[in-house]
Amino acid sequence: MPRLNSIADLERHRSELLAAHDADTPRVTICSGTGCHALRSDKVHEAFVDELTLGGLDGRVDLLRTGCHGFCERGTIVTILPQEVTYLQVKPEDVAEIVARTVLQGEVIDRLLYRDGDGVGILREDDIPFYRHQTPFVFGLNRFIDPKDIDTYIVQGGYAALAKALDQMSPQQALDEVKAANLRGRGGGGFPAGAKWQTTRDAPSDVRYVVVNADEGDPGAYMDRSLLEGNPHRVLEGLIIGAYAIGARHGFIYVRQEYPIAVENLSFALDQAHEYGLLGPSVLGSGMAFDVRVHRGAGAFVSGESSALMCAIEGRVGEPRPKYVRTSVSGIWGKPTNLNNVETWATVPLIIDKGAEWFTGIGTKTSKGTKIFSLVGKVNNTGLVEVPMGMPLRQVVYDMGGGIPKGRAFKAVQTGGPSGGVIPERLLDLPVDFDELDKAGSMMGSGGMIVLDEDTCMVDTARYFLNFLAEESCGKCVPCREGLYQMLEILNRICTGDGREGDIELLEEIVETVQGWSLCALGGSAPNPVISTIVNFRAEYEAHIREKACPAGACKALISYYIDPQKCQACMLCLKNCAVGAISGGKKLVHVVDQDTCTKCGTCFDVCPSRFDAVVKISGVPVPEAVPEGTQVTRKRGGANE
Ligand SMILES: Cc1cc2nc3c(=O)[nH]c(=O)nc-3n(C[C@H](O)[C@H](O)[C@H](O)COP(=O)(O)O)c2cc1C
Ligand code: FES
């Protein structure tokens, strides 16, 4: 382990690493992020180790276990260099062939390539449509770094920004660069990072803290986890630069306990940074003392709120407190504390390295740089995408996401996590940035994007998010504790067919109270999914209340499955697949659903062959009377048994 006692030592070490690297040595990178890990990437890695050992190729092929590449649903992702061939959905059983054909012979294994819409295999990861439209300035290094090997970060230019700040900038100059970049916080509010840093720096105190918020409690969001897991040194480098600019000697990384790989990789990174002299009494021999502690959060959504998080770090219950004085002035143990999100910190080295002018050249007038989104839901390609601020939503959903599966129609995107709002189809060309999303009644939040299709009920969607928020409310203040509960009660009854006239207006009234009078932003923003679905999809609420119908056919209490006797061909598929025996009928006999036994799981609807289309989902109308038992089917051409 080299001890880097000066900036010159860092530069020398990097040169040595570059000199030792032979670009012609074959290299296999295996994604080992949580997504790929769940798809057995560790077994894929083991298979490569075994195969290379068996073939006597030890030391002749570099094996690199990287962090998440973003396209987790297609894991395990394996890239072979120098050919730059990327294979998706690699299984341990594929490894022997990959070594024999691609690593040794340079041949491409067609079946492991990504296929475009015309079925053509794509070789390079960057050419896959999911990646082609991205600008992965913050996230892109993940693919080239082993998070447990600091040298793989240094060789990519890691810690050069820190060296630049220490060597060429005063703390205030480093801070001014972040201010000039107009970096807005990526954790939710979009507050300007530079202004917050300045407040913390200027607050009178001999002790200041800097903190990374890696709580990431939003369902469906995992960009912070993937950054921390895949490139912990990038976050750490940003934090050290921030500490230098603000004048902090202690830092905390608050990471949720449910992120074991992130915690493990981060702990490794901190140990290595210590050994290298990047943390400790004199960072890179500069005389700046800085140290970091990891605080594991217990996984409560509300603990991601700044004052709650700071209470948790102090060892108290992670609940918000009134912020008469900002945490940047009086935070942990009453000392000025600067809290930023993982992605915000990870962006800082880029700004210092390339300059504020470069950074402000990307994005929109008020939102600069790029943003990582977690694109999930009813979209063909799900995963993490990093795009310049201002990219139209349509491009994200269609060009990168590949559109809506099964030819269904797009309905909306829920942005901003559980307390965000829905963006309906008419706003698909909205440029995605902090202010445009706010104007559209939603928010950026931490970057969750959940795509909803025509089969998604908007009342049920609001109910789902509100249920999450009501459960996660700490209960300390009445508007949030009682208001969310009452709203949930109303949404529950609307979804179960017991909605009443006046319920929508009542919801709107409660929304105002909860938004206006809650203690923290959990309550303040919790009504967003309700109000934005009412504004954009009021007719769906009305149909539930007045016609007892769910237009999307999603609310179980409001739908029924019925077999059209004119269309049923007695193929028996529904009958055989019904788990509760709710379907009667027989060979050549019309099948009938017993409405009392049916659990509305929808299996009969899914298995009925499209050429018959005999199972019908109905809502808001009475189920037609069943045909008498023993009714013979009306045979049609191409029918069953024909
Ligand atoms: C209920 C609630 C949960 C939050 N959870 C997170 C979180 O998980 N991660 C995060 O960075 N910010 C979260 N925030 C926002 C933080 O309070 C804070 O604004 C943010 O960490 C500041 O960092 P930034 O300026 O870099 O965005 C949450 C806010 C609220 C109200
Ligand atoms: S974990 Fe492998 S692509 Fe995300």
PDB file of N, CA, C and O and ligand atoms in Angstrom, residues 31 33-36 68-72 77, ligand 2:
ATOM      1  N   CYS A  31     -20.348  -7.183 -13.590  1.00  0.00           N
ATOM      2  CA  CYS A  31     -21.105  -6.306 -12.701  1.00  0.00           C
ATOM      3  C   CYS A  31     -21.477  -7.064 -11.434  1.00  0.00           C
ATOM      4  O   CYS A  31     -21.989  -8.183 -11.488  1.00  0.00           O
ATOM      5  N   GLY A  33     -23.060  -5.321  -8.733  1.00  0.00           N
ATOM      6  CA  GLY A  33     -23.989  -4.493  -7.954  1.00  0.00           C
ATOM      7  C   GLY A  33     -25.115  -5.360  -7.403  1.00  0.00           C
ATOM      8  O   GLY A  33     -25.232  -6.540  -7.758  1.00  0.00           O
ATOM      9  N   THR A  34     -25.955  -4.749  -6.578  1.00  0.00           N
ATOM     10  CA  THR A  34     -27.007  -5.540  -5.922  1.00  0.00           C
ATOM     11  C   THR A  34     -27.914  -6.249  -6.928  1.00  0.00           C
ATOM     12  O   THR A  34     -28.269  -7.416  -6.746  1.00  0.00           O
ATOM     13  N   GLY A  35     -28.269  -5.551  -8.034  1.00  0.00           N
ATOM     14  CA  GLY A  35     -29.160  -6.153  -9.031  1.00  0.00           C
ATOM     15  C   GLY A  35     -28.545  -7.406  -9.627  1.00  0.00           C
ATOM     16  O   GLY A  35     -29.179  -8.477  -9.692  1.00  0.00           O
ATOM     17  N   CYS A  36     -27.312  -7.286 -10.071  1.00  0.00           N
ATOM     18  CA  CYS A  36     -26.648  -8.443 -10.683  1.00  0.00           C
ATOM     19  C   CYS A  36     -26.316  -9.495  -9.628  1.00  0.00           C
ATOM     20  O   CYS A  36     -26.360 -10.696  -9.903  1.00  0.00           O
ATOM     21  N   CYS A  68     -22.725  -1.332 -10.132  1.00  0.00           N
ATOM     22  CA  CYS A  68     -23.887  -1.374 -11.029  1.00  0.00           C
ATOM     23  C   CYS A  68     -23.660  -0.570 -12.313  1.00  0.00           C
ATOM     24  O   CYS A  68     -23.119   0.527 -12.290  1.00  0.00           O
ATOM     25  N   HIS A  69     -24.096  -1.149 -13.440  1.00  0.00           N
ATOM     26  CA  HIS A  69     -24.026  -0.454 -14.732  1.00  0.00           C
ATOM     27  C   HIS A  69     -25.342   0.266 -15.031  1.00  0.00           C
ATOM     28  O   HIS A  69     -25.470   0.926 -16.040  1.00  0.00           O
ATOM     29  N   GLY A  70     -26.363   0.007 -14.249  1.00  0.00           N
ATOM     30  CA  GLY A  70     -27.647   0.682 -14.444  1.00  0.00           C
ATOM     31  C   GLY A  70     -28.729  -0.170 -15.087  1.00  0.00           C
ATOM     32  O   GLY A  70     -29.899   0.036 -14.840  1.00  0.00           O
ATOM     33  N   PHE A  71     -28.317  -1.129 -15.904  1.00  0.00           N
ATOM     34  CA  PHE A  71     -29.311  -1.920 -16.641  1.00  0.00           C
ATOM     35  C   PHE A  71     -29.558  -3.238 -15.894  1.00  0.00           C
ATOM     36  O   PHE A  71     -29.447  -4.330 -16.465  1.00  0.00           O
ATOM     37  N   CYS A  72     -29.913  -3.112 -14.634  1.00  0.00           N
ATOM     38  CA  CYS A  72     -29.924  -4.266 -13.721  1.00  0.00           C
ATOM     39  C   CYS A  72     -30.850  -5.398 -14.182  1.00  0.00           C
ATOM     40  O   CYS A  72     -30.569  -6.560 -13.941  1.00  0.00           O
ATOM     41  N   ILE A  77     -24.267  -8.492 -16.099  1.00  0.00           N
ATOM     42  CA  ILE A  77     -23.657  -7.841 -17.249  1.00  0.00           C
ATOM     43  C   ILE A  77     -22.152  -8.112 -17.239  1.00  0.00           C
ATOM     44  O   ILE A  77     -21.477  -7.893 -16.233  1.00  0.00           O
TER      45      ILE A  77
HETATM   46  S1  FES B   2     -26.396  -4.339 -10.558  1.00  0.00           S
HETATM   47 FE1  FES B   2     -25.567  -4.935 -12.483  1.00  0.00          FE
HETATM   48  S2  FES B   2     -26.465  -3.513 -13.811  1.00  0.00           S
HETATM   49 FE2  FES B   2     -27.225  -2.853 -11.868  1.00  0.00          FE
END
